[in-house]
PDB file of C-alpha atoms in Angstrom:
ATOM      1  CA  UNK L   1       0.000   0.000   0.000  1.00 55.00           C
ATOM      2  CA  UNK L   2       1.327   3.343  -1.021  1.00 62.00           C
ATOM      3  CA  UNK L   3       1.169   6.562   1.324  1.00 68.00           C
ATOM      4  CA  UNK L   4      -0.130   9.531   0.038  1.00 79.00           C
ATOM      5  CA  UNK L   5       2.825  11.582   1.937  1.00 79.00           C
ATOM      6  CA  UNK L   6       4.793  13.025  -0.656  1.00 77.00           C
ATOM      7  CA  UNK L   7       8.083  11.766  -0.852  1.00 82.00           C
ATOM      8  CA  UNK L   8      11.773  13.724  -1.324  1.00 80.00           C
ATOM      9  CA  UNK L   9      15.119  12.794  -1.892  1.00 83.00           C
ATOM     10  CA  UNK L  10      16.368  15.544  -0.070  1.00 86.00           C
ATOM     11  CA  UNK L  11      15.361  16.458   3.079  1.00 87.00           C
ATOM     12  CA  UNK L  12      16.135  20.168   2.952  1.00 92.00           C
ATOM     13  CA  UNK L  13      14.350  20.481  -0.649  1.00 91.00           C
ATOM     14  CA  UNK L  14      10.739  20.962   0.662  1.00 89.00           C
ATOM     15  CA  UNK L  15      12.238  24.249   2.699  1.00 93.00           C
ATOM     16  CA  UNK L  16      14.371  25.202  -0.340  1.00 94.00           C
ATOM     17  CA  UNK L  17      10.701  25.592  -2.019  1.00 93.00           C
ATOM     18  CA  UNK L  18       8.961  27.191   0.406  1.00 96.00           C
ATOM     19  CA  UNK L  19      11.522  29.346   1.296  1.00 97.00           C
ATOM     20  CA  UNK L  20      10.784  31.815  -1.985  1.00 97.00           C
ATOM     21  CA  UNK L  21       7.250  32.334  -0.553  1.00 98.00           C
ATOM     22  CA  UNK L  22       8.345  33.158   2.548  1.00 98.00           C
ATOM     23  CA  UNK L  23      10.672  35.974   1.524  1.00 98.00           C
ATOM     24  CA  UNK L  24       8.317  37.678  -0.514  1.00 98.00           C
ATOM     25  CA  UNK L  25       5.553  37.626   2.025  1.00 98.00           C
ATOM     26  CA  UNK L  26       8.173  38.614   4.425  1.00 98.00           C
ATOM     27  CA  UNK L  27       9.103  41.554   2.502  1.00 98.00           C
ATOM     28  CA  UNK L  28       6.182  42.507   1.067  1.00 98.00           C
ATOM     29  CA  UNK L  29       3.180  41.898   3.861  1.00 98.00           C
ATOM     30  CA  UNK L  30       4.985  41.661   6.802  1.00 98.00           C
ATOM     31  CA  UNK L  31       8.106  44.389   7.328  1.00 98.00           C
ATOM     32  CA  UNK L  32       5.571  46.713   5.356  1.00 98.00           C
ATOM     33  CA  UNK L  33       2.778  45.706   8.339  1.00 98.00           C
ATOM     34  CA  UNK L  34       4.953  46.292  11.050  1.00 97.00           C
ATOM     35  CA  UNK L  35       6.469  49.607   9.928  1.00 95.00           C
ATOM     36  CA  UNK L  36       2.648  50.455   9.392  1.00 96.00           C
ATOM     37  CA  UNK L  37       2.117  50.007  13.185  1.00 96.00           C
ATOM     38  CA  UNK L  38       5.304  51.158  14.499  1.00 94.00           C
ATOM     39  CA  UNK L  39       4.379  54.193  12.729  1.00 92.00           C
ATOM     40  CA  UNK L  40       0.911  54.987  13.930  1.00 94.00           C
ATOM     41  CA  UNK L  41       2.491  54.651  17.300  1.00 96.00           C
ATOM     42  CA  UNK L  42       4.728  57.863  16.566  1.00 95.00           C
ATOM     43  CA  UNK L  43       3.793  61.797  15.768  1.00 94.00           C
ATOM     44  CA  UNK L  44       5.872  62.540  13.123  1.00 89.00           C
ATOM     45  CA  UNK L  45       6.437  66.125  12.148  1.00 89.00           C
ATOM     46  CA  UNK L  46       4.934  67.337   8.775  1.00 87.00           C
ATOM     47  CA  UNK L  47       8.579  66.777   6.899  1.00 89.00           C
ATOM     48  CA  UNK L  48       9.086  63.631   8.516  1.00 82.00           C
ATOM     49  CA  UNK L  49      12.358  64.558  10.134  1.00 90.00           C
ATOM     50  CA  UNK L  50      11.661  63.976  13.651  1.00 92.00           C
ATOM     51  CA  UNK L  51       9.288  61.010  15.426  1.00 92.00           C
ATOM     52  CA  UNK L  52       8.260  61.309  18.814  1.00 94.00           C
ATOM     53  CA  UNK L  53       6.659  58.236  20.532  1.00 95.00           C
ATOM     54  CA  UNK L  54       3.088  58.624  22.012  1.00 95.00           C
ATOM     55  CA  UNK L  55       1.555  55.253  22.042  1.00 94.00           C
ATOM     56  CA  UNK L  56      -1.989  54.563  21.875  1.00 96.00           C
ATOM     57  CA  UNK L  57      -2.575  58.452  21.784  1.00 95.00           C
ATOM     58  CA  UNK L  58      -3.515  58.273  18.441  1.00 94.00           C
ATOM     59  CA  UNK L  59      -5.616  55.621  18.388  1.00 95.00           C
ATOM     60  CA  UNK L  60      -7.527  57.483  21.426  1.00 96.00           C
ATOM     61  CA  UNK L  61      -7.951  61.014  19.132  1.00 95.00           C
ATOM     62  CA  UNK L  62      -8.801  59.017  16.344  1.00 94.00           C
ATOM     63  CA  UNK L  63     -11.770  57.243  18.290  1.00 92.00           C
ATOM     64  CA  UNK L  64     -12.763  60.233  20.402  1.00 95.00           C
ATOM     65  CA  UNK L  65     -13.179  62.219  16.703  1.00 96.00           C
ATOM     66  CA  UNK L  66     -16.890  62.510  15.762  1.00 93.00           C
ATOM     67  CA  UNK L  67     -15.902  63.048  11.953  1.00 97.00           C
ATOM     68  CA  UNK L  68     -13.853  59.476  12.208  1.00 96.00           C
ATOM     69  CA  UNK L  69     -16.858  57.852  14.141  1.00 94.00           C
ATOM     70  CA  UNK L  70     -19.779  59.351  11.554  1.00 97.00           C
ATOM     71  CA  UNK L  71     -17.545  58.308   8.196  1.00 97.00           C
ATOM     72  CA  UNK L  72     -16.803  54.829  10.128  1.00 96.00           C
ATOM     73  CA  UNK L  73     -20.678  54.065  10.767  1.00 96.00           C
ATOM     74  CA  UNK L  74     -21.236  55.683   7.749  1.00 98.00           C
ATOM     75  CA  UNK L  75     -18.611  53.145   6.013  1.00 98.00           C
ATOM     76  CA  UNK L  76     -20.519  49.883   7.530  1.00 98.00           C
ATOM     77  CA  UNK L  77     -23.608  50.510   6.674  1.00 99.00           C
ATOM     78  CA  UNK L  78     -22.434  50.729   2.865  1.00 99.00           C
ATOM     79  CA  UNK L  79     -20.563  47.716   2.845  1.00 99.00           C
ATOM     80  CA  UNK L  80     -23.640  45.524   4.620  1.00 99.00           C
ATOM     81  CA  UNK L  81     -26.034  47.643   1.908  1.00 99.00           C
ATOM     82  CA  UNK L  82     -23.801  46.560  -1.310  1.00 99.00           C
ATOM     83  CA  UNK L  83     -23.158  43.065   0.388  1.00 99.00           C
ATOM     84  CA  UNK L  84     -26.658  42.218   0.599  1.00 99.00           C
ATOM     85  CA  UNK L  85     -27.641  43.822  -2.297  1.00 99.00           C
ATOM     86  CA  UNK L  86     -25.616  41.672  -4.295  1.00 98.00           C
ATOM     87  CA  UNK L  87     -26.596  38.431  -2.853  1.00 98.00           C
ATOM     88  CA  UNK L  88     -30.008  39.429  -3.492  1.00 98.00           C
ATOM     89  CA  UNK L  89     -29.701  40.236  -7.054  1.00 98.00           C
ATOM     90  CA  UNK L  90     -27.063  36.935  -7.116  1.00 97.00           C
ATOM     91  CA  UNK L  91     -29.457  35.021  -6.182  1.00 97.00           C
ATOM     92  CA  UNK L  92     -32.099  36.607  -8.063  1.00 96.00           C
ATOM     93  CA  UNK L  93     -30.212  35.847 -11.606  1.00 93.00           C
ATOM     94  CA  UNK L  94     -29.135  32.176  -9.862  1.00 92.00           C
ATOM     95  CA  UNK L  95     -33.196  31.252  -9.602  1.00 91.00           C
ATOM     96  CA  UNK L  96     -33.542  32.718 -13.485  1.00 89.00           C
ATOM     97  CA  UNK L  97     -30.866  30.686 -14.704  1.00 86.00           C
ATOM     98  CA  UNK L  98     -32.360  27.678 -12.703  1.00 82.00           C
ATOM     99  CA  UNK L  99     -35.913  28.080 -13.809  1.00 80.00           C
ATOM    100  CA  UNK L 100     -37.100  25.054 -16.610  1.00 74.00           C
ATOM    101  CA  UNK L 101     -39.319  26.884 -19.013  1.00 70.00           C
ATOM    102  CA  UNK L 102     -42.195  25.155 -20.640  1.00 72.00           C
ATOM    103  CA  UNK L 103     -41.616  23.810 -23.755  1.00 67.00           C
ATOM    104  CA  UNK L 104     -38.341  24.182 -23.883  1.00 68.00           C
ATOM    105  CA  UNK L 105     -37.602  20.794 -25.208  1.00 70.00           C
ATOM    106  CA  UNK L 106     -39.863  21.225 -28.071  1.00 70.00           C
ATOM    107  CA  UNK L 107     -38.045  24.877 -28.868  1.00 68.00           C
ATOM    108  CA  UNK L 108     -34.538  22.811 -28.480  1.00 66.00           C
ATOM    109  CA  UNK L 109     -35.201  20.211 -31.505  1.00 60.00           C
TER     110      UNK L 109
END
């Protein structure tokens, strides 16, 4: 009886193939993520040429802004709006396509 583990010669080869992957989300998802919050965990002066480290500070006048909280409720109730939406009219066209007409046999020959 065969396994259905794959099988290599070398036993550093499966790592030599991932290891591509990994770089590239590395480089492009991760480092890039963490600067991202590292960042927003700083005020920065306009030119960017000194940081100062506040913490959550930001996060706290970001969630204590009415303007941020209005466009943010504002935000969700577009997304659920076009996400239902278009499972309605998904569904809608699903049932249509679905439907058998009468006749159609006759119409087919």
């Amino acid at each position: 009886m065969s396994s259905s583990r794959p099988v290599f010669r070398s036993r550093w080869l499966p790592y030599v193939l991932v290891a591509p992957q990994l770089i590239i989300t590395l480089i492009f998802f991760i480092w890039p993520a963490g600067e991202a919050l590292w960042y927003s965990l700083q005020s920065v002066d306009p030119f960017g040429l000194s940081s100062q480290f506040v913490g959550l500070d930001n996060f706290v006048a970001l969630f204590h802004d009415p303007y941020y909280l209005d466009s943010f409720w504002t935000t969700i109730k577009f997304s659920a709006l076009v996400t239902v939406s278009g499972l309605l009219i998904s569904l809608f066209f699903a049932a249509l396509v679905d439907y058998v007409v009468r006749g159609s046999r006759f119409i087919k020959r």
